[in-house]
Amino acid sequence: MLSVDIMANSNIKVSMTNTVGEAMDLLNNHKIRHIPLLKSKAFMGIIDETTLKNTTPSTIMRELVNKGEKKFVNDTDHILEAAKVMVDNELSIVPVLAQDQSYLGLIKVEDLFNEIVSKFGLNTEGSLLIIEMQQQDFQLSELIRILELENVHLFSVLVSLNYLPLIEITLKTDIKDINSILQTLERYSYKVKAYFENDQYSHQLKDRYESLMSYLNV
């Protein structure tokens, strides 16, 4: 799951000699809000849509170098690092650079979303469980043991640290009828904060994807 594996066309870029109008055409054609600016193969920064809109279309891109953000991932970085860079900087794309720092291509947010959903099994049949507990009480091995006793298989485990000292553990499982495992977890004093059975979860995932696509097309 490396960044280079989901990298889009390396032609999605502008050079120092392109115009702002040409850069805006690329944004519109590829439905993105940011564009990498290059000097030959050297990555100079990301120029955002607002900057372009506030600049005369005939302006040469080299005049915007100082307004670019040097945000990127290396080709050997995990896709979750790309997700972090996107979220932290509110980007619609993240450039991918080789080890010599030359530009290779970029990752679009919708491609990253699709890859994460696929790689973490979020689009497989089954259910989601969200467990809330104290951070110091979390032992993944114990959770796995309990689930295995109920013949439940885990596709992925995601841990949220947004509410420390409490943590939220999201489990993607293969079970369709969630009632038995709910009773088992309660018997072991686990607090199930929320759960989503297969049809309900699939519907919510579809809604979130459509909302994301709608946002990107604005």
CSV table of N, CA, C and O in Angstrom, one decimal, residues 65-162:
chain,number,residue,atom,x,y,z
A,65,VAL,N,5.4,31.2,-7.6
A,65,VAL,CA,6.3,30.3,-6.9
A,65,VAL,C,6.2,30.5,-5.4
A,65,VAL,O,6.1,29.6,-4.6
A,66,ASN,N,6.3,31.7,-4.9
A,66,ASN,CA,6.4,32.0,-3.5
A,66,ASN,C,5.0,31.8,-2.8
A,66,ASN,O,5.0,31.8,-1.6
A,67,LYS,N,4.0,31.5,-3.6
A,67,LYS,CA,2.7,31.2,-3.0
A,67,LYS,C,2.4,29.7,-2.9
A,67,LYS,O,1.3,29.3,-2.4
A,68,GLY,N,3.3,28.9,-3.3
A,68,GLY,CA,3.2,27.5,-3.3
A,68,GLY,C,3.5,26.8,-2.0
A,68,GLY,O,4.3,27.3,-1.2
A,69,GLU,N,2.8,25.7,-1.6
A,69,GLU,CA,3.1,25.0,-0.4
A,69,GLU,C,3.9,23.7,-0.7
A,69,GLU,O,3.5,23.0,-1.6
A,70,LYS,N,5.0,23.5,0.0
A,70,LYS,CA,5.8,22.3,-0.3
A,70,LYS,C,5.3,21.1,0.5
A,70,LYS,O,5.9,20.7,1.5
A,71,LYS,N,4.1,20.6,0.1
A,71,LYS,CA,3.5,19.5,0.7
A,71,LYS,C,3.6,18.3,-0.2
A,71,LYS,O,3.1,18.5,-1.4
A,72,PHE,N,4.1,17.1,0.2
A,72,PHE,CA,4.2,16.0,-0.7
A,72,PHE,C,4.4,14.7,0.1
A,72,PHE,O,4.6,14.8,1.3
A,73,VAL,N,4.4,13.6,-0.6
A,73,VAL,CA,4.9,12.3,0.0
A,73,VAL,C,5.9,11.7,-0.9
A,73,VAL,O,6.0,12.1,-2.1
A,74,ASN,N,6.7,10.9,-0.4
A,74,ASN,CA,7.7,10.1,-1.2
A,74,ASN,C,7.0,8.9,-1.7
A,74,ASN,O,6.0,8.4,-1.2
A,75,ASP,N,7.6,8.3,-2.8
A,75,ASP,CA,6.9,7.2,-3.5
A,75,ASP,C,6.9,5.9,-2.6
A,75,ASP,O,6.0,5.1,-2.7
A,76,THR,N,7.8,5.9,-1.6
A,76,THR,CA,7.8,4.7,-0.7
A,76,THR,C,7.0,4.9,0.6
A,76,THR,O,6.9,4.0,1.4
A,77,ASP,N,6.3,6.0,0.7
A,77,ASP,CA,5.5,6.3,1.9
A,77,ASP,C,4.2,5.5,1.8
A,77,ASP,O,3.6,5.2,0.7
A,78,HIS,N,3.7,5.1,2.9
A,78,HIS,CA,2.4,4.4,3.0
A,78,HIS,C,1.3,5.3,2.6
A,78,HIS,O,1.3,6.5,2.7
A,79,ILE,N,0.2,4.7,2.1
A,79,ILE,CA,-1.0,5.5,1.6
A,79,ILE,C,-1.6,6.3,2.8
A,79,ILE,O,-2.2,7.4,2.6
A,80,LEU,N,-1.4,5.8,4.0
A,80,LEU,CA,-2.0,6.5,5.2
A,80,LEU,C,-1.2,7.8,5.5
A,80,LEU,O,-1.8,8.8,6.0
A,81,GLU,N,0.1,7.8,5.1
A,81,GLU,CA,0.8,9.1,5.2
A,81,GLU,C,0.3,10.1,4.2
A,81,GLU,O,0.2,11.3,4.5
A,82,ALA,N,-0.1,9.6,3.0
A,82,ALA,CA,-0.7,10.5,2.0
A,82,ALA,C,-2.0,11.1,2.5
A,82,ALA,O,-2.3,12.2,2.3
A,83,ALA,N,-2.8,10.2,3.2
A,83,ALA,CA,-4.1,10.6,3.8
A,83,ALA,C,-3.8,11.7,4.8
A,83,ALA,O,-4.6,12.7,4.9
A,84,LYS,N,-2.8,11.5,5.7
A,84,LYS,CA,-2.5,12.5,6.7
A,84,LYS,C,-2.1,13.8,6.1
A,84,LYS,O,-2.6,14.9,6.6
A,85,VAL,N,-1.3,13.8,5.1
A,85,VAL,CA,-0.9,15.1,4.5
A,85,VAL,C,-2.1,15.8,3.9
A,85,VAL,O,-2.2,17.0,4.0
A,86,MET,N,-3.0,15.0,3.2
A,86,MET,CA,-4.2,15.6,2.6
A,86,MET,C,-5.1,16.2,3.7
A,86,MET,O,-5.5,17.4,3.6
A,87,VAL,N,-5.4,15.5,4.7
A,87,VAL,CA,-6.3,16.0,5.8
A,87,VAL,C,-5.7,17.2,6.5
A,87,VAL,O,-6.3,18.2,6.7
A,88,ASP,N,-4.4,17.1,6.9
A,88,ASP,CA,-3.8,18.1,7.7
A,88,ASP,C,-3.7,19.4,6.9
A,88,ASP,O,-3.7,20.5,7.5
A,89,ASN,N,-3.6,19.4,5.6
A,89,ASN,CA,-3.5,20.6,4.8
A,89,ASN,C,-4.7,20.9,3.9
A,89,ASN,O,-4.6,21.8,3.0
A,90,GLU,N,-5.7,20.1,4.1
A,90,GLU,CA,-7.0,20.3,3.3
A,90,GLU,C,-6.7,20.3,1.8
A,90,GLU,O,-7.2,21.2,1.1
A,91,LEU,N,-6.0,19.3,1.3
A,91,LEU,CA,-5.7,19.2,-0.1
A,91,LEU,C,-6.6,18.3,-0.8
A,91,LEU,O,-7.1,17.3,-0.3
A,92,SER,N,-6.8,18.5,-2.1
A,92,SER,CA,-7.5,17.6,-3.0
A,92,SER,C,-6.6,16.7,-3.7
A,92,SER,O,-7.0,15.7,-4.3
A,93,ILE,N,-5.3,17.0,-3.7
A,93,ILE,CA,-4.3,16.1,-4.3
A,93,ILE,C,-3.0,16.2,-3.4
A,93,ILE,O,-2.9,17.1,-2.6
A,94,VAL,N,-2.2,15.2,-3.5
A,94,VAL,CA,-0.8,15.3,-2.9
A,94,VAL,C,0.2,14.8,-3.9
A,94,VAL,O,0.1,13.7,-4.4
A,95,PRO,N,1.2,15.6,-4.1
A,95,PRO,CA,2.3,15.2,-5.1
A,95,PRO,C,3.1,14.0,-4.5
A,95,PRO,O,3.3,13.9,-3.3
A,96,VAL,N,3.6,13.1,-5.4
A,96,VAL,CA,4.4,12.0,-5.1
A,96,VAL,C,5.8,12.3,-5.7
A,96,VAL,O,5.9,12.5,-6.9
A,97,LEU,N,6.9,12.3,-4.8
A,97,LEU,CA,8.2,12.5,-5.3
A,97,LEU,C,9.1,11.3,-5.2
A,97,LEU,O,8.9,10.4,-4.3
A,98,ALA,N,10.0,11.1,-6.1
A,98,ALA,CA,11.0,10.0,-6.0
A,98,ALA,C,12.0,10.3,-4.9
A,98,ALA,O,12.0,11.4,-4.3
A,99,GLN,N,12.9,9.4,-4.6
A,99,GLN,CA,13.9,9.6,-3.6
A,99,GLN,C,14.9,10.7,-3.9
A,99,GLN,O,15.4,11.3,-3.0
A,100,ASP,N,15.0,11.0,-5.2
A,100,ASP,CA,15.9,12.2,-5.5
A,100,ASP,C,15.1,13.5,-5.6
A,100,ASP,O,15.6,14.5,-6.0
A,101,GLN,N,13.8,13.4,-5.1
A,101,GLN,CA,12.9,14.6,-4.9
A,101,GLN,C,12.4,15.1,-6.3
A,101,GLN,O,11.9,16.2,-6.4
A,102,SER,N,12.5,14.3,-7.3
A,102,SER,CA,11.9,14.7,-8.6
A,102,SER,C,10.4,14.2,-8.6
A,102,SER,O,10.0,13.3,-7.9
A,103,TYR,N,9.6,15.0,-9.4
A,103,TYR,CA,8.2,14.8,-9.4
A,103,TYR,C,7.8,13.5,-10.2
A,103,TYR,O,8.3,13.3,-11.3
A,104,LEU,N,7.0,12.6,-9.6
A,104,LEU,CA,6.5,11.4,-10.3
A,104,LEU,C,5.1,11.5,-10.7
A,104,LEU,O,4.7,11.0,-11.8
A,105,GLY,N,4.3,12.1,-9.9
A,105,GLY,CA,2.8,12.2,-10.2
A,105,GLY,C,2.1,12.7,-9.0
A,105,GLY,O,2.7,13.3,-8.1
A,106,LEU,N,0.8,12.4,-8.9
A,106,LEU,CA,0.1,12.8,-7.7
A,106,LEU,C,-1.0,11.8,-7.3
A,106,LEU,O,-1.3,10.9,-8.1
A,107,ILE,N,-1.5,11.9,-6.1
A,107,ILE,CA,-2.6,11.1,-5.7
A,107,ILE,C,-3.8,12.0,-5.5
A,107,ILE,O,-3.8,13.0,-4.8
A,108,LYS,N,-4.9,11.6,-6.1
A,108,LYS,CA,-6.2,12.4,-6.0
A,108,LYS,C,-7.0,11.8,-4.8
A,108,LYS,O,-6.9,10.6,-4.5
A,109,VAL,N,-7.7,12.7,-4.2
A,109,VAL,CA,-8.4,12.3,-2.9
A,109,VAL,C,-9.4,11.2,-3.2
A,109,VAL,O,-9.5,10.3,-2.3
A,110,GLU,N,-10.1,11.2,-4.3
A,110,GLU,CA,-11.1,10.1,-4.5
A,110,GLU,C,-10.4,8.8,-4.8
A,110,GLU,O,-10.9,7.7,-4.3
A,111,ASP,N,-9.2,8.8,-5.4
A,111,ASP,CA,-8.5,7.5,-5.6
A,111,ASP,C,-8.0,7.0,-4.2
A,111,ASP,O,-8.0,5.8,-4.0
A,112,LEU,N,-7.5,7.9,-3.4
A,112,LEU,CA,-7.1,7.5,-2.0
A,112,LEU,C,-8.2,6.9,-1.2
A,112,LEU,O,-8.1,5.9,-0.5
A,113,PHE,N,-9.4,7.6,-1.3
A,113,PHE,CA,-10.6,7.1,-0.6
A,113,PHE,C,-10.9,5.7,-1.0
A,113,PHE,O,-11.1,4.8,-0.2
A,114,ASN,N,-11.0,5.5,-2.3
A,114,ASN,CA,-11.3,4.2,-2.8
A,114,ASN,C,-10.3,3.1,-2.4
A,114,ASN,O,-10.7,2.0,-2.1
A,115,GLU,N,-9.0,3.5,-2.4
A,115,GLU,CA,-8.0,2.5,-2.0
A,115,GLU,C,-8.1,2.1,-0.5
A,115,GLU,O,-7.9,1.0,-0.2
A,116,ILE,N,-8.3,3.1,0.3
A,116,ILE,CA,-8.4,2.8,1.7
A,116,ILE,C,-9.7,1.9,2.0
A,116,ILE,O,-9.6,1.0,2.8
A,117,VAL,N,-10.8,2.3,1.4
A,117,VAL,CA,-12.0,1.4,1.5
A,117,VAL,C,-11.7,0.0,1.1
A,117,VAL,O,-12.1,-1.0,1.8
A,118,SER,N,-11.0,-0.2,0.0
A,118,SER,CA,-10.7,-1.5,-0.5
A,118,SER,C,-9.7,-2.3,0.4
A,118,SER,O,-9.9,-3.4,0.8
A,119,LYS,N,-8.6,-1.6,0.7
A,119,LYS,CA,-7.5,-2.3,1.4
A,119,LYS,C,-7.8,-2.7,2.8
A,119,LYS,O,-7.4,-3.6,3.3
A,120,PHE,N,-8.7,-1.9,3.4
A,120,PHE,CA,-9.1,-2.2,4.8
A,120,PHE,C,-10.4,-2.9,4.9
A,120,PHE,O,-11.0,-3.1,6.0
A,121,GLY,N,-10.8,-3.5,3.8
A,121,GLY,CA,-12.0,-4.3,3.8
A,121,GLY,C,-13.3,-3.7,4.1
A,121,GLY,O,-14.3,-4.3,4.5
A,122,LEU,N,-13.4,-2.3,4.0
A,122,LEU,CA,-14.6,-1.6,4.4
A,122,LEU,C,-15.7,-1.8,3.4
A,122,LEU,O,-16.9,-1.5,3.7
A,123,ASN,N,-15.4,-2.4,2.2
A,123,ASN,CA,-16.5,-2.6,1.2
A,123,ASN,C,-16.9,-4.1,1.2
A,123,ASN,O,-17.6,-4.5,0.3
A,124,THR,N,-16.4,-4.9,2.1
A,124,THR,CA,-16.8,-6.3,2.1
A,124,THR,C,-18.0,-6.5,3.0
A,124,THR,O,-18.4,-5.6,3.8
A,125,GLU,N,-18.7,-7.6,2.8
A,125,GLU,CA,-19.9,-7.9,3.6
A,125,GLU,C,-19.5,-8.1,5.0
A,125,GLU,O,-18.5,-8.7,5.3
A,126,GLY,N,-20.4,-7.7,5.9
A,126,GLY,CA,-20.1,-7.8,7.3
A,126,GLY,C,-20.7,-6.6,8.1
A,126,GLY,O,-21.5,-5.9,7.6
A,127,SER,N,-20.2,-6.4,9.3
A,127,SER,CA,-20.7,-5.3,10.1
A,127,SER,C,-19.5,-4.5,10.8
A,127,SER,O,-18.4,-5.0,10.8
A,128,LEU,N,-19.9,-3.4,11.3
A,128,LEU,CA,-18.9,-2.5,12.0
A,128,LEU,C,-19.3,-2.4,13.5
A,128,LEU,O,-20.5,-2.3,13.8
A,129,LEU,N,-18.3,-2.5,14.3
A,129,LEU,CA,-18.5,-2.4,15.7
A,129,LEU,C,-17.6,-1.2,16.2
A,129,LEU,O,-16.4,-1.2,15.9
A,130,ILE,N,-18.2,-0.3,17.0
A,130,ILE,CA,-17.3,0.7,17.6
A,130,ILE,C,-17.4,0.5,19.1
A,130,ILE,O,-18.4,0.6,19.8
A,131,ILE,N,-16.2,0.3,19.7
A,131,ILE,CA,-16.0,0.0,21.1
A,131,ILE,C,-15.3,1.2,21.8
A,131,ILE,O,-14.3,1.7,21.2
A,132,GLU,N,-15.9,1.6,22.9
A,132,GLU,CA,-15.2,2.7,23.7
A,132,GLU,C,-14.7,2.2,25.0
A,132,GLU,O,-15.3,1.4,25.7
A,133,MET,N,-13.4,2.6,25.3
A,133,MET,CA,-12.8,2.1,26.5
A,133,MET,C,-11.6,3.1,26.9
A,133,MET,O,-11.2,3.9,26.1
A,134,GLN,N,-11.1,2.9,28.1
A,134,GLN,CA,-10.0,3.6,28.5
A,134,GLN,C,-8.7,3.1,27.8
A,134,GLN,O,-8.6,1.9,27.5
A,135,GLN,N,-7.9,4.0,27.4
A,135,GLN,CA,-6.7,3.7,26.6
A,135,GLN,C,-5.9,2.6,27.3
A,135,GLN,O,-5.4,1.6,26.6
A,136,GLN,N,-5.7,2.7,28.6
A,136,GLN,CA,-4.8,1.8,29.3
A,136,GLN,C,-5.4,0.4,29.4
A,136,GLN,O,-4.7,-0.6,29.7
A,137,ASP,N,-6.7,0.2,29.1
A,137,ASP,CA,-7.3,-1.1,29.2
A,137,ASP,C,-7.4,-1.8,27.8
A,137,ASP,O,-7.8,-3.0,27.7
A,138,PHE,N,-6.9,-1.1,26.8
A,138,PHE,CA,-7.0,-1.7,25.4
A,138,PHE,C,-5.9,-2.8,25.2
A,138,PHE,O,-4.7,-2.5,25.3
A,139,GLN,N,-6.4,-4.0,24.9
A,139,GLN,CA,-5.5,-5.1,24.5
A,139,GLN,C,-6.0,-5.8,23.3
A,139,GLN,O,-7.0,-6.5,23.4
A,140,LEU,N,-5.4,-5.5,22.2
A,140,LEU,CA,-5.9,-6.0,20.9
A,140,LEU,C,-6.0,-7.6,20.9
A,140,LEU,O,-7.0,-8.2,20.4
A,141,SER,N,-5.0,-8.2,21.5
A,141,SER,CA,-4.9,-9.7,21.6
A,141,SER,C,-6.2,-10.2,22.3
A,141,SER,O,-6.7,-11.3,21.9
A,142,GLU,N,-6.6,-9.6,23.3
A,142,GLU,CA,-7.8,-10.1,24.1
A,142,GLU,C,-9.0,-9.9,23.2
A,142,GLU,O,-9.9,-10.8,23.2
A,143,LEU,N,-9.2,-8.8,22.5
A,143,LEU,CA,-10.3,-8.6,21.7
A,143,LEU,C,-10.4,-9.7,20.6
A,143,LEU,O,-11.4,-10.2,20.3
A,144,ILE,N,-9.2,-9.9,20.0
A,144,ILE,CA,-9.2,-10.9,18.9
A,144,ILE,C,-9.6,-12.3,19.5
A,144,ILE,O,-10.3,-13.0,18.8
A,145,ARG,N,-9.1,-12.6,20.6
A,145,ARG,CA,-9.4,-13.9,21.2
A,145,ARG,C,-10.9,-14.1,21.5
A,145,ARG,O,-11.5,-15.1,21.2
A,146,ILE,N,-11.5,-13.0,22.0
A,146,ILE,CA,-13.0,-13.0,22.2
A,146,ILE,C,-13.7,-13.2,20.9
A,146,ILE,O,-14.7,-14.0,20.9
A,147,LEU,N,-13.3,-12.5,19.9
A,147,LEU,CA,-14.0,-12.6,18.6
A,147,LEU,C,-13.8,-14.0,18.0
A,147,LEU,O,-14.8,-14.5,17.4
A,148,GLU,N,-12.6,-14.5,18.2
A,148,GLU,CA,-12.4,-15.9,17.6
A,148,GLU,C,-13.2,-16.9,18.3
A,148,GLU,O,-13.6,-17.9,17.6
A,149,LEU,N,-13.5,-16.7,19.6
A,149,LEU,CA,-14.4,-17.7,20.3
A,149,LEU,C,-15.8,-17.7,19.7
A,149,LEU,O,-16.5,-18.7,19.8
A,150,GLU,N,-16.2,-16.6,19.1
A,150,GLU,CA,-17.5,-16.5,18.4
A,150,GLU,C,-17.4,-16.8,16.9
A,150,GLU,O,-18.4,-16.5,16.2
A,151,ASN,N,-16.2,-17.2,16.5
A,151,ASN,CA,-16.0,-17.5,15.0
A,151,ASN,C,-16.2,-16.2,14.2
A,151,ASN,O,-16.7,-16.3,13.0
A,152,VAL,N,-15.8,-15.1,14.7
A,152,VAL,CA,-15.8,-13.8,14.0
A,152,VAL,C,-14.4,-13.5,13.5
A,152,VAL,O,-13.4,-13.7,14.2
A,153,HIS,N,-14.4,-13.1,12.2
A,153,HIS,CA,-13.1,-12.8,11.6
A,153,HIS,C,-13.0,-11.2,11.4
A,153,HIS,O,-14.0,-10.6,11.1
A,154,LEU,N,-11.8,-10.7,11.7
A,154,LEU,CA,-11.6,-9.3,11.6
A,154,LEU,C,-11.0,-8.9,10.2
A,154,LEU,O,-10.0,-9.6,9.8
A,155,PHE,N,-11.5,-7.9,9.5
A,155,PHE,CA,-10.9,-7.4,8.3
A,155,PHE,C,-10.0,-6.3,8.6
A,155,PHE,O,-8.9,-6.1,8.0
A,156,SER,N,-10.3,-5.4,9.6
A,156,SER,CA,-9.5,-4.3,10.0
A,156,SER,C,-9.8,-3.8,11.4
A,156,SER,O,-11.0,-4.0,11.9
A,157,VAL,N,-8.9,-3.1,12.0
A,157,VAL,CA,-9.0,-2.5,13.3
A,157,VAL,C,-8.5,-1.1,13.2
A,157,VAL,O,-7.4,-0.9,12.8
A,158,LEU,N,-9.4,-0.1,13.5
A,158,LEU,CA,-9.0,1.3,13.5
A,158,LEU,C,-9.2,1.9,14.9
A,158,LEU,O,-10.2,1.7,15.5
A,159,VAL,N,-8.2,2.6,15.3
A,159,VAL,CA,-8.2,3.2,16.7
A,159,VAL,C,-8.2,4.7,16.6
A,159,VAL,O,-7.3,5.3,15.9
A,160,SER,N,-9.2,5.3,17.2
A,160,SER,CA,-9.3,6.8,17.2
A,160,SER,C,-8.8,7.3,18.6
A,160,SER,O,-9.3,6.8,19.6
A,161,LEU,N,-7.9,8.3,18.6
A,161,LEU,CA,-7.4,8.9,19.8
A,161,LEU,C,-8.0,10.3,20.0
A,161,LEU,O,-7.4,11.1,20.8
A,162,ASN,N,-9.1,10.6,19.4
A,162,ASN,CA,-9.6,12.0,19.5
A,162,ASN,C,-10.2,12.3,20.9
A,162,ASN,O,-10.4,13.5,21.2
